Amino acid sequence: MEIEEDEERRRQRKLEEALEVKSLRRIISAYLNYPEAAEEDVRRYEKSFKKLPPAHKALLPHYPSKFKNLRRCISLNSYFIFTMLQAFEPPLDMSQDVDGCKDPHLENFEHGHCHSEERNASSCQSVSTSGRMCCSNHAQACSQEKSNIMSNPTTEEVKSEQQHEPIFGSGAGEVENKNEIAECCSNDVADSNGNAFSSPHDWLDPSLQLNVPLVDVDKVRCIIRNIVRDWAAEGEKERNQCYKPILEELDAQFPNRSKESPPACLVPGAGLGRLALEISCLGFISQGNEFSYYMMICSSFILNHTETTGQWTIYPWIHSNCNSLSDNDQLRPVLIPDIHPASAGITEGFSMCGGDFVEVYNDSSQIGVWDAVVTCFFIDTAHNIIEYIEIISRILKEGGLVGWQVWINFGPLLYHFADMYGQEDDMSIELSLEDVKKIAFHYGFKLEKEQTIETTYTTNPRSMMQNHYHAAFWTMRKKRTTTT
């Protein structure tokens, strides 16, 4: 009987890893499909322009030049993306044949557990600015890896053959063909015994690239905008609206924190890692948690492989012609990052953990581990927000110098799964702010501070259209459990 159970567990782990690889291949393919999808947009613009009557074309003599410049911007965005992918070390064996898996349970598992192709729920990567990414199929890996994060981390060198050219320059550094990345990574290497084995970048071979829906490529465009929010000077206004109140409140809540034994702060939904890094710089053991491989690939690159500020140039606003004040605004470059992460003054123990928040932190090893939990634009990502709040309460420490510990939240309630239909297992619990607070009180929280702050999210600051949120910002304390 035990042998059968062990075999079932091994089969289940194999299925989980196969799904993880399948999902990761699709995400990597979305990144690799970016140049082609963006080029298709430009061709569409050109097609519409060519349909204009000659007299109307004559009023827009600069448009052919604009199309050329759009292609140059796409090329430089692609250069950044491909360099980022080259630096990525997949936490899984990407060479395995997941398409050949005929296990009848595979389809049921995927439908039961994979509501999004951004699936990263069964593994936990702990990433530090030492450039290491570790992987395990067990959710508790994060808590085990925490103590192994190196102090005084350094960045690993990223050798670029060419420097970025201005948009109107000669075009050095452009990626004209997606096959170039495969050529960069196709060399075999040998071990100490002279045995050849595949380059770790064989998974970037175009022959393994999948045709993905445009919605996947849209996620890549979204990542580019998120880079501005977290890692560009242009995103400072948004960071001041969202991150600054959190950082000031966290600083005030722990005024006499010890350098020898810093308080531990968890940041679920950490995105590209800037907030988690800023919390670390305040003197906390900070761990960011992120579900999306789209985000994890990019944050790992920026945190671990940045050599200088302004090392990269991207063009985040080229993907829409709507609401632009001018072509120059639409085509303007953005330098990233605005700070050098490894020189920012982080506290020992800073890490990024990849995985589904519920699966990773609903583990017994996480009970009472954290002095603070910071959620920013996160709690509305839940299928079941009650479960999120319950876990946040459980993982916060009890006792301490003030008798209870703190949850700081910032964000709206734009429930991510509210508009998903078609699957019987779909679930989306969409509570009002009043009900969210009642649930928090049920799980032992006491509301200490609350206000509404107006903010934007990955918004082009020069766009004629600005979407604003009236975000809830609160500080709640976990009450001490009384014993008799």
GROMACS .gro file of C-alpha atoms in nm:
model
  484
    1MET     CA    1   0.000   0.000   0.000
    2GLU     CA    2   0.282   0.239   0.091
    3ILE     CA    3   0.454   0.157  -0.237
    4GLU     CA    4   0.138   0.248  -0.428
    5GLU     CA    5   0.107   0.576  -0.237
    6ASP     CA    6   0.472   0.662  -0.307
    7GLU     CA    7   0.419   0.587  -0.674
    8GLU     CA    8   0.109   0.808  -0.679
    9ARG     CA    9   0.302   1.095  -0.519
   10ARG     CA   10   0.585   1.058  -0.771
   11ARG     CA   11   0.335   1.056  -1.056
   12GLN     CA   12   0.164   1.364  -0.915
   13ARG     CA   13   0.495   1.551  -0.879
   14LYS     CA   14   0.582   1.458  -1.237
   15LEU     CA   15   0.250   1.595  -1.358
   16GLU     CA   16   0.296   1.915  -1.161
   17GLU     CA   17   0.643   1.969  -1.302
   18ALA     CA   18   0.523   1.893  -1.656
   19LEU     CA   19   0.252   2.157  -1.620
   20GLU     CA   20   0.504   2.401  -1.477
   21VAL     CA   21   0.736   2.348  -1.774
   22LYS     CA   22   0.447   2.377  -2.020
   23SER     CA   23   0.337   2.704  -1.862
   24LEU     CA   24   0.689   2.843  -1.849
   25ARG     CA   25   0.746   2.758  -2.215
   26ARG     CA   26   0.432   2.951  -2.303
   27ILE     CA   27   0.544   3.254  -2.102
   28ILE     CA   28   0.890   3.251  -2.260
   29SER     CA   29   0.724   3.217  -2.600
   30ALA     CA   30   0.512   3.523  -2.522
   31TYR     CA   31   0.830   3.721  -2.460
   32LEU     CA   32   0.987   3.584  -2.779
   33ASN     CA   33   0.672   3.667  -2.978
   34TYR     CA   34   0.685   4.031  -2.869
   35PRO     CA   35   0.882   4.162  -3.175
   36GLU     CA   36   0.657   3.988  -3.425
   37ALA     CA   37   0.336   4.101  -3.253
   38ALA     CA   38   0.462   4.458  -3.226
   39GLU     CA   39   0.568   4.455  -3.590
   40GLU     CA   40   0.221   4.339  -3.688
   41ASP     CA   41   0.081   4.647  -3.516
   42VAL     CA   42   0.308   4.873  -3.720
   43ARG     CA   43   0.205   4.698  -4.041
   44ARG     CA   44  -0.156   4.762  -3.945
   45TYR     CA   45  -0.080   5.133  -3.895
   46GLU     CA   46   0.091   5.144  -4.235
   47LYS     CA   47  -0.200   4.968  -4.403
   48SER     CA   48  -0.444   5.226  -4.271
   49PHE     CA   49  -0.215   5.511  -4.374
   50LYS     CA   50  -0.189   5.377  -4.730
   51LYS     CA   51  -0.568   5.382  -4.760
   52LEU     CA   52  -0.576   5.758  -4.718
   53PRO     CA   53  -0.646   5.973  -5.025
   54PRO     CA   54  -0.327   6.137  -5.160
   55ALA     CA   55  -0.437   6.479  -5.036
   56HIS     CA   56  -0.474   6.345  -4.684
   57LYS     CA   57  -0.141   6.161  -4.697
   58ALA     CA   58   0.026   6.485  -4.791
   59LEU     CA   59  -0.085   6.632  -4.458
   60LEU     CA   60   0.113   6.365  -4.273
   61PRO     CA   61   0.454   6.362  -4.444
   62HIS     CA   62   0.625   6.256  -4.121
   63TYR     CA   63   0.431   5.931  -4.086
   64PRO     CA   64   0.670   5.702  -4.282
   65SER     CA   65   0.947   5.827  -4.054
   66LYS     CA   66   0.731   5.758  -3.750
   67PHE     CA   67   0.678   5.399  -3.859
   68LYS     CA   68   1.053   5.358  -3.901
   69ASN     CA   69   1.112   5.497  -3.552
   70LEU     CA   70   0.847   5.269  -3.405
   71ARG     CA   71   1.034   4.973  -3.549
   72ARG     CA   72   1.357   5.100  -3.396
   73CYS     CA   73   1.187   5.127  -3.056
   74ILE     CA   74   1.046   4.775  -3.091
   75SER     CA   75   1.394   4.652  -3.179
   76LEU     CA   76   1.548   4.806  -2.868
   77ASN     CA   77   1.270   4.677  -2.645
   78SER     CA   78   1.334   4.334  -2.796
   79TYR     CA   79   1.705   4.366  -2.726
   80PHE     CA   80   1.629   4.422  -2.358
   81ILE     CA   81   1.383   4.131  -2.351
   82PHE     CA   82   1.621   3.890  -2.520
   83THR     CA   83   1.910   3.989  -2.294
   84MET     CA   84   1.680   3.934  -1.996
   85LEU     CA   85   1.585   3.587  -2.122
   86GLN     CA   86   1.950   3.496  -2.176
   87ALA     CA   87   2.020   3.574  -1.811
   88PHE     CA   88   1.724   3.369  -1.687
   89GLU     CA   89   1.802   3.033  -1.531
   90PRO     CA   90   1.489   2.816  -1.550
   91PRO     CA   91   1.422   2.640  -1.221
   92LEU     CA   92   1.301   2.335  -1.414
   93ASP     CA   93   1.431   2.099  -1.679
   94MET     CA   94   1.297   2.269  -1.990
   95SER     CA   95   1.409   1.987  -2.220
   96GLN     CA   96   1.151   1.736  -2.099
   97ASP     CA   97   0.880   1.631  -2.344
   98VAL     CA   98   0.565   1.756  -2.176
   99ASP     CA   99   0.362   1.739  -2.497
  100GLY     CA  100   0.419   1.367  -2.512
  101CYS     CA  101   0.270   1.306  -2.171
  102LYS     CA  102  -0.036   1.081  -2.217
  103ASP     CA  103  -0.136   1.060  -1.852
  104PRO     CA  104  -0.517   1.091  -1.841
  105HIS     CA  105  -0.493   1.284  -1.513
  106LEU     CA  106  -0.294   1.568  -1.672
  107GLU     CA  107  -0.592   1.744  -1.827
  108ASN     CA  108  -0.796   1.720  -1.508
  109PHE     CA  109  -0.507   1.856  -1.303
  110GLU     CA  110  -0.457   2.149  -1.538
  111HIS     CA  111  -0.823   2.246  -1.534
  112GLY     CA  112  -0.846   2.201  -1.159
  113HIS     CA  113  -0.542   2.406  -1.063
  114CYS     CA  114  -0.446   2.626  -1.353
  115HIS     CA  115  -0.679   2.923  -1.387
  116SER     CA  116  -0.411   3.122  -1.569
  117GLU     CA  117  -0.118   3.041  -1.791
  118GLU     CA  118   0.088   3.248  -1.550
  119ARG     CA  119   0.100   2.932  -1.344
  120ASN     CA  120   0.368   2.931  -1.076
  121ALA     CA  121   0.190   2.767  -0.789
  122SER     CA  122   0.379   2.446  -0.723
  123SER     CA  123   0.731   2.575  -0.691
  124CYS     CA  124   0.911   2.824  -0.478
  125GLN     CA  125   1.208   3.021  -0.602
  126SER     CA  126   1.412   3.218  -0.356
  127VAL     CA  127   1.597   3.495  -0.535
  128SER     CA  128   1.854   3.730  -0.389
  129THR     CA  129   2.077   3.990  -0.542
  130SER     CA  130   2.351   3.731  -0.533
  131GLY     CA  131   2.195   3.613  -0.859
  132ARG     CA  132   2.086   3.268  -0.741
  133MET     CA  133   1.748   3.113  -0.801
  134CYS     CA  134   1.660   2.794  -0.618
  135CYS     CA  135   1.364   2.575  -0.689
  136SER     CA  136   1.168   2.315  -0.503
  137ASN     CA  137   0.834   2.151  -0.560
  138HIS     CA  138   0.748   2.195  -0.193
  139ALA     CA  139   0.577   2.509  -0.074
  140GLN     CA  140   0.779   2.528   0.246
  141ALA     CA  141   1.101   2.578   0.049
  142CYS     CA  142   1.085   2.954   0.097
  143SER     CA  143   1.105   2.930   0.472
  144GLN     CA  144   1.395   2.689   0.441
  145GLU     CA  145   1.584   2.900   0.190
  146LYS     CA  146   1.543   3.228   0.381
  147SER     CA  147   1.834   3.168   0.611
  148ASN     CA  148   2.067   3.092   0.322
  149ILE     CA  149   2.040   3.431   0.151
  150MET     CA  150   2.384   3.589   0.140
  151SER     CA  151   2.465   3.919   0.305
  152ASN     CA  152   2.628   4.204   0.114
  153PRO     CA  153   2.508   4.067  -0.221
  154THR     CA  154   2.679   4.163  -0.544
  155THR     CA  155   2.552   4.170  -0.898
  156GLU     CA  156   2.674   3.925  -1.158
  157GLU     CA  157   2.833   4.069  -1.468
  158VAL     CA  158   2.623   4.096  -1.778
  159LYS     CA  159   2.849   4.142  -2.078
  160SER     CA  160   2.685   4.339  -2.354
  161GLU     CA  161   2.861   4.361  -2.687
  162GLN     CA  162   2.693   4.688  -2.778
  163GLN     CA  163   2.571   4.995  -2.597
  164HIS     CA  164   2.222   5.133  -2.648
  165GLU     CA  165   2.193   5.388  -2.922
  166PRO     CA  166   1.952   5.683  -2.921
  167ILE     CA  167   1.629   5.622  -3.103
  168PHE     CA  168   1.746   5.823  -3.401
  169GLY     CA  169   2.096   5.675  -3.397
  170SER     CA  170   2.254   5.408  -3.612
  171GLY     CA  171   2.058   5.127  -3.451
  172ALA     CA  172   2.342   4.944  -3.281
  173GLY     CA  173   2.208   4.686  -3.042
  174GLU     CA  174   1.895   4.623  -3.245
  175VAL     CA  175   1.753   4.275  -3.269
  176GLU     CA  176   1.639   4.237  -3.623
  177ASN     CA  177   1.551   3.869  -3.597
  178LYS     CA  178   1.440   3.657  -3.306
  179ASN     CA  179   1.678   3.383  -3.427
  180GLU     CA  180   1.969   3.594  -3.302
  181ILE     CA  181   1.903   3.500  -2.944
  182ALA     CA  182   1.925   3.133  -3.031
  183GLU     CA  183   2.258   3.195  -3.205
  184CYS     CA  184   2.386   3.368  -2.892
  185CYS     CA  185   2.295   3.067  -2.679
  186SER     CA  186   2.347   2.770  -2.907
  187ASN     CA  187   2.703   2.672  -2.817
  188ASP     CA  188   2.744   2.343  -2.633
  189VAL     CA  189   2.969   2.328  -2.328
  190ALA     CA  190   3.153   2.039  -2.171
  191ASP     CA  191   3.202   1.920  -1.816
  192SER     CA  192   3.537   1.840  -1.650
  193ASN     CA  193   3.540   1.497  -1.812
  194GLY     CA  194   3.494   1.639  -2.159
  195ASN     CA  195   3.136   1.523  -2.192
  196ALA     CA  196   2.930   1.767  -2.394
  197PHE     CA  197   2.590   1.874  -2.274
  198SER     CA  198   2.339   2.126  -2.395
  199SER     CA  199   2.367   2.495  -2.325
  200PRO     CA  200   2.125   2.606  -2.053
  201HIS     CA  201   1.972   2.838  -2.313
  202ASP     CA  202   1.865   2.566  -2.557
  203TRP     CA  203   1.510   2.630  -2.442
  204LEU     CA  204   1.530   2.962  -2.629
  205ASP     CA  205   1.568   2.783  -2.961
  206PRO     CA  206   1.301   2.919  -3.201
  207SER     CA  207   1.209   2.561  -3.293
  208LEU     CA  208   1.072   2.522  -2.938
  209GLN     CA  209   0.881   2.850  -2.953
  210LEU     CA  210   0.506   2.822  -2.923
  211ASN     CA  211   0.242   3.021  -3.105
  212VAL     CA  212   0.070   3.201  -2.821
  213PRO     CA  213  -0.247   3.413  -2.822
  214LEU     CA  214  -0.212   3.789  -2.839
  215VAL     CA  215  -0.337   3.818  -2.481
  216ASP     CA  216  -0.010   3.657  -2.371
  217VAL     CA  217   0.194   3.914  -2.561
  218ASP     CA  218  -0.021   4.185  -2.404
  219LYS     CA  219   0.114   4.065  -2.070
  220VAL     CA  220   0.465   4.135  -2.197
  221ARG     CA  221   0.361   4.490  -2.285
  222CYS     CA  222   0.215   4.517  -1.936
  223ILE     CA  223   0.549   4.408  -1.788
  224ILE     CA  224   0.723   4.685  -1.981
  225ARG     CA  225   0.486   4.939  -1.825
  226ASN     CA  226   0.541   4.784  -1.482
  227ILE     CA  227   0.915   4.833  -1.527
  228VAL     CA  228   0.850   5.207  -1.551
  229ARG     CA  229   0.637   5.200  -1.236
  230ASP     CA  230   0.901   5.019  -1.029
  231TRP     CA  231   1.238   5.097  -1.182
  232ALA     CA  232   1.231   5.429  -1.369
  233ALA     CA  233   1.248   5.792  -1.259
  234GLU     CA  234   0.930   5.845  -1.459
  235GLY     CA  235   0.749   5.610  -1.220
  236GLU     CA  236   0.852   5.804  -0.909
  237LYS     CA  237   0.521   5.992  -0.887
  238GLU     CA  238   0.325   5.666  -0.878
  239ARG     CA  239   0.567   5.513  -0.629
  240ASN     CA  240   0.528   5.819  -0.407
  241GLN     CA  241   0.152   5.775  -0.419
  242CYS     CA  242   0.157   5.403  -0.339
  243TYR     CA  243   0.487   5.297  -0.182
  244LYS     CA  244   0.580   5.609   0.014
  245PRO     CA  245   0.280   5.598   0.252
  246ILE     CA  246   0.349   5.230   0.316
  247LEU     CA  247   0.719   5.288   0.383
  248GLU     CA  248   0.650   5.581   0.614
  249GLU     CA  249   0.390   5.383   0.809
  250LEU     CA  250   0.613   5.078   0.836
  251ASP     CA  251   0.900   5.295   0.957
  252ALA     CA  252   0.673   5.453   1.221
  253GLN     CA  253   0.540   5.117   1.340
  254PHE     CA  254   0.889   4.981   1.411
  255PRO     CA  255   1.080   5.288   1.537
  256ASN     CA  256   1.342   5.105   1.742
  257ARG     CA  257   1.410   4.807   1.518
  258SER     CA  258   1.731   4.621   1.581
  259LYS     CA  259   2.006   4.595   1.321
  260GLU     CA  260   2.122   4.272   1.482
  261SER     CA  261   1.775   4.117   1.473
  262PRO     CA  262   1.566   4.307   1.214
  263PRO     CA  263   1.190   4.259   1.197
  264ALA     CA  264   1.066   4.036   0.916
  265CYS     CA  265   0.825   4.177   0.657
  266LEU     CA  266   0.643   3.981   0.384
  267VAL     CA  267   0.529   4.152   0.062
  268PRO     CA  268   0.278   3.930  -0.125
  269GLY     CA  269   0.219   4.031  -0.486
  270ALA     CA  270   0.561   4.195  -0.499
  271GLY     CA  271   0.559   4.234  -0.877
  272LEU     CA  272   0.898   4.354  -0.998
  273GLY     CA  273   1.035   4.385  -0.646
  274ARG     CA  274   1.084   4.758  -0.587
  275LEU     CA  275   0.861   4.784  -0.278
  276ALA     CA  276   1.018   4.474  -0.122
  277LEU     CA  277   1.364   4.619  -0.189
  278GLU     CA  278   1.272   4.958  -0.037
  279ILE     CA  279   1.143   4.780   0.273
  280SER     CA  280   1.471   4.594   0.297
  281CYS     CA  281   1.657   4.923   0.274
  282LEU     CA  282   1.456   5.047   0.574
  283GLY     CA  283   1.616   4.779   0.785
  284PHE     CA  284   1.373   4.487   0.756
  285ILE     CA  285   1.427   4.126   0.656
  286SER     CA  286   1.208   4.162   0.349
  287GLN     CA  287   1.069   3.885   0.133
  288GLY     CA  288   0.868   3.954  -0.181
  289ASN     CA  289   0.628   3.687  -0.300
  290GLU     CA  290   0.515   3.679  -0.662
  291PHE     CA  291   0.296   3.434  -0.852
  292SER     CA  292   0.367   3.542  -1.209
  293TYR     CA  293   0.663   3.405  -1.401
  294TYR     CA  294   0.631   3.707  -1.630
  295MET     CA  295   0.715   3.922  -1.327
  296MET     CA  296   0.970   3.685  -1.174
  297ILE     CA  297   1.182   3.660  -1.489
  298CYS     CA  298   1.201   4.039  -1.516
  299SER     CA  299   1.253   4.114  -1.146
  300SER     CA  300   1.530   3.856  -1.125
  301PHE     CA  301   1.708   4.022  -1.416
  302ILE     CA  302   1.683   4.375  -1.275
  303LEU     CA  303   1.775   4.275  -0.920
  304ASN     CA  304   2.056   4.035  -1.005
  305HIS     CA  305   2.207   4.154  -1.330
  306THR     CA  306   2.204   4.533  -1.318
  307GLU     CA  307   2.550   4.688  -1.330
  308THR     CA  308   2.468   5.060  -1.328
  309THR     CA  309   2.176   5.299  -1.310
  310GLY     CA  310   2.023   5.377  -1.648
  311GLN     CA  311   2.184   5.069  -1.799
  312TRP     CA  312   1.891   4.994  -2.026
  313THR     CA  313   1.669   5.202  -2.251
  314ILE     CA  314   1.311   5.096  -2.317
  315TYR     CA  315   1.018   5.252  -2.500
  316PRO     CA  316   0.709   5.163  -2.294
  317TRP     CA  317   0.448   5.385  -2.458
  318ILE     CA  318   0.482   5.285  -2.824
  319HIS     CA  319   0.212   5.018  -2.817
  320SER     CA  320  -0.082   5.256  -2.845
  321ASN     CA  321  -0.148   5.556  -3.067
  322CYS     CA  322  -0.439   5.671  -2.853
  323ASN     CA  323  -0.437   5.978  -2.626
  324SER     CA  324  -0.086   6.090  -2.720
  325LEU     CA  325  -0.005   6.459  -2.698
  326SER     CA  326   0.267   6.420  -2.961
  327ASP     CA  327   0.471   6.159  -3.142
  328ASN     CA  328   0.772   6.257  -2.931
  329ASP     CA  329   0.576   6.172  -2.616
  330GLN     CA  330   0.477   5.836  -2.757
  331LEU     CA  331   0.834   5.756  -2.871
  332ARG     CA  332   1.019   5.891  -2.569
  333PRO     CA  333   1.284   5.666  -2.413
  334VAL     CA  334   1.286   5.562  -2.049
  335LEU     CA  335   1.612   5.471  -1.874
  336ILE     CA  336   1.612   5.186  -1.624
  337PRO     CA  337   1.683   5.123  -1.349
  338ASP     CA  338   1.683   5.455  -1.164
  339ILE     CA  339   1.882   5.296  -0.878
  340HIS     CA  340   2.142   5.020  -0.864
  341PRO     CA  341   1.970   4.748  -0.657
  342ALA     CA  342   2.286   4.590  -0.518
  343SER     CA  343   2.410   4.932  -0.399
  344ALA     CA  344   2.080   5.044  -0.248
  345GLY     CA  345   2.167   4.939   0.107
  346ILE     CA  346   1.953   4.630   0.147
  347THR     CA  347   1.930   4.436   0.471
  348GLU     CA  348   2.067   4.083   0.490
  349GLY     CA  349   1.790   3.834   0.419
  350PHE     CA  350   1.623   4.016   0.128
  351SER     CA  351   1.466   3.760  -0.106
  352MET     CA  352   1.203   3.705  -0.371
  353CYS     CA  353   0.991   3.391  -0.345
  354GLY     CA  354   0.798   3.267  -0.647
  355GLY     CA  355   0.473   3.083  -0.593
  356ASP     CA  356   0.103   3.111  -0.522
  357PHE     CA  357   0.051   3.301  -0.197
  358VAL     CA  358  -0.199   3.049  -0.061
  359GLU     CA  359   0.006   2.742  -0.144
  360VAL     CA  360   0.333   2.885  -0.016
  361TYR     CA  361   0.221   3.061   0.301
  362ASN     CA  362  -0.067   2.837   0.411
  363ASP     CA  363   0.199   2.596   0.532
  364SER     CA  364   0.248   2.516   0.900
  365SER     CA  365   0.610   2.634   0.879
  366GLN     CA  366   0.484   2.988   0.813
  367ILE     CA  367   0.266   3.024   1.123
  368GLY     CA  368   0.375   3.321   1.333
  369VAL     CA  369   0.684   3.392   1.122
  370TRP     CA  370   0.630   3.754   1.015
  371ASP     CA  371   0.637   4.079   1.211
  372ALA     CA  372   0.462   4.266   0.929
  373VAL     CA  373   0.273   4.191   0.610
  374VAL     CA  374   0.250   4.461   0.342
  375THR     CA  375  -0.003   4.422   0.061
  376CYS     CA  376  -0.009   4.672  -0.224
  377PHE     CA  377  -0.258   4.620  -0.509
  378PHE     CA  378  -0.277   4.256  -0.399
  379ILE     CA  379  -0.578   4.144  -0.197
  380ASP     CA  380  -0.814   4.175  -0.496
  381THR     CA  381  -0.610   3.912  -0.685
  382ALA     CA  382  -0.772   3.639  -0.474
  383HIS     CA  383  -1.025   3.383  -0.582
  384ASN     CA  384  -1.127   3.386  -0.216
  385ILE     CA  385  -1.024   3.704  -0.035
  386ILE     CA  386  -1.137   3.555   0.296
  387GLU     CA  387  -0.866   3.291   0.261
  388TYR     CA  388  -0.606   3.563   0.198
  389ILE     CA  389  -0.703   3.747   0.516
  390GLU     CA  390  -0.708   3.427   0.720
  391ILE     CA  391  -0.356   3.339   0.605
  392ILE     CA  392  -0.225   3.691   0.670
  393SER     CA  393  -0.356   3.666   1.026
  394ARG     CA  394  -0.205   3.322   1.075
  395ILE     CA  395   0.146   3.405   0.951
  396LEU     CA  396   0.181   3.720   1.163
  397LYS     CA  397   0.359   3.679   1.493
  398GLU     CA  398   0.178   3.706   1.820
  399GLY     CA  399   0.316   3.897   2.114
  400GLY     CA  400   0.623   4.110   2.057
  401LEU     CA  401   0.707   4.441   2.214
  402VAL     CA  402   0.369   4.597   2.137
  403GLY     CA  403   0.164   4.283   2.195
  404TRP     CA  404   0.054   4.237   1.836
  405GLN     CA  405   0.189   4.275   1.482
  406VAL     CA  406   0.087   4.475   1.180
  407TRP     CA  407  -0.079   4.441   0.840
  408ILE     CA  408  -0.047   4.743   0.610
  409ASN     CA  409  -0.265   4.740   0.299
  410PHE     CA  410  -0.291   4.973  -0.001
  411GLY     CA  411  -0.509   4.927  -0.307
  412PRO     CA  412  -0.852   4.901  -0.468
  413LEU     CA  413  -1.090   4.607  -0.491
  414LEU     CA  414  -1.076   4.541  -0.865
  415TYR     CA  415  -1.126   4.167  -0.832
  416HIS     CA  416  -0.916   3.993  -1.094
  417PHE     CA  417  -1.148   3.697  -1.150
  418ALA     CA  418  -1.474   3.890  -1.144
  419ASP     CA  419  -1.522   3.865  -1.520
  420MET     CA  420  -1.405   3.507  -1.571
  421TYR     CA  421  -1.675   3.272  -1.700
  422GLY     CA  422  -1.701   2.930  -1.855
  423GLN     CA  423  -1.537   2.691  -1.608
  424GLU     CA  424  -1.739   2.516  -1.341
  425ASP     CA  425  -1.454   2.542  -1.093
  426ASP     CA  426  -1.414   2.918  -1.134
  427MET     CA  427  -1.452   3.106  -0.809
  428SER     CA  428  -1.448   3.475  -0.731
  429ILE     CA  429  -1.557   3.614  -0.395
  430GLU     CA  430  -1.605   3.989  -0.446
  431LEU     CA  431  -1.660   4.165  -0.115
  432SER     CA  432  -1.723   4.530  -0.046
  433LEU     CA  433  -1.464   4.723   0.153
  434GLU     CA  434  -1.700   4.714   0.452
  435ASP     CA  435  -1.719   4.335   0.436
  436VAL     CA  436  -1.343   4.301   0.389
  437LYS     CA  437  -1.288   4.490   0.713
  438LYS     CA  438  -1.548   4.280   0.895
  439ILE     CA  439  -1.368   3.964   0.785
  440ALA     CA  440  -1.038   4.109   0.906
  441PHE     CA  441  -1.191   4.186   1.246
  442HIS     CA  442  -1.316   3.826   1.265
  443TYR     CA  443  -0.959   3.702   1.220
  444GLY     CA  444  -0.827   3.909   1.506
  445PHE     CA  445  -0.734   4.238   1.345
  446LYS     CA  446  -0.795   4.579   1.494
  447LEU     CA  447  -0.817   4.880   1.263
  448GLU     CA  448  -0.568   5.143   1.373
  449LYS     CA  449  -0.552   5.383   1.078
  450GLU     CA  450  -0.750   5.421   0.758
  451GLN     CA  451  -0.765   5.668   0.472
  452THR     CA  452  -0.831   5.688   0.100
  453ILE     CA  453  -0.549   5.784  -0.137
  454GLU     CA  454  -0.592   5.872  -0.504
  455THR     CA  455  -0.343   5.701  -0.731
  456THR     CA  456  -0.281   5.553  -1.074
  457TYR     CA  457  -0.133   5.220  -1.181
  458THR     CA  458   0.123   5.185  -1.464
  459THR     CA  459  -0.025   5.495  -1.623
  460ASN     CA  460   0.152   5.697  -1.889
  461PRO     CA  461   0.194   6.031  -1.708
  462ARG     CA  462   0.174   6.221  -2.037
  463SER     CA  463  -0.136   6.047  -2.167
  464MET     CA  464  -0.458   6.239  -2.227
  465MET     CA  465  -0.642   5.962  -2.041
  466GLN     CA  466  -0.562   5.889  -1.678
  467ASN     CA  467  -0.738   5.613  -1.482
  468HIS     CA  468  -0.740   5.694  -1.112
  469TYR     CA  469  -0.810   5.471  -0.815
  470HIS     CA  470  -0.935   5.582  -0.477
  471ALA     CA  471  -0.727   5.324  -0.296
  472ALA     CA  472  -0.794   5.201   0.057
  473PHE     CA  473  -0.492   5.249   0.282
  474TRP     CA  474  -0.503   5.101   0.629
  475THR     CA  475  -0.296   4.978   0.916
  476MET     CA  476  -0.438   4.686   1.113
  477ARG     CA  477  -0.287   4.520   1.416
  478LYS     CA  478  -0.322   4.157   1.507
  479LYS     CA  479  -0.449   4.132   1.861
  480ARG     CA  480  -0.267   3.923   2.115
  481THR     CA  481  -0.441   3.592   2.176
  482THR     CA  482  -0.537   3.575   2.541
  483THR     CA  483  -0.487   3.251   2.728
  484THR     CA  484  -0.647   3.144   3.050
   0.00000   0.00000   0.00000
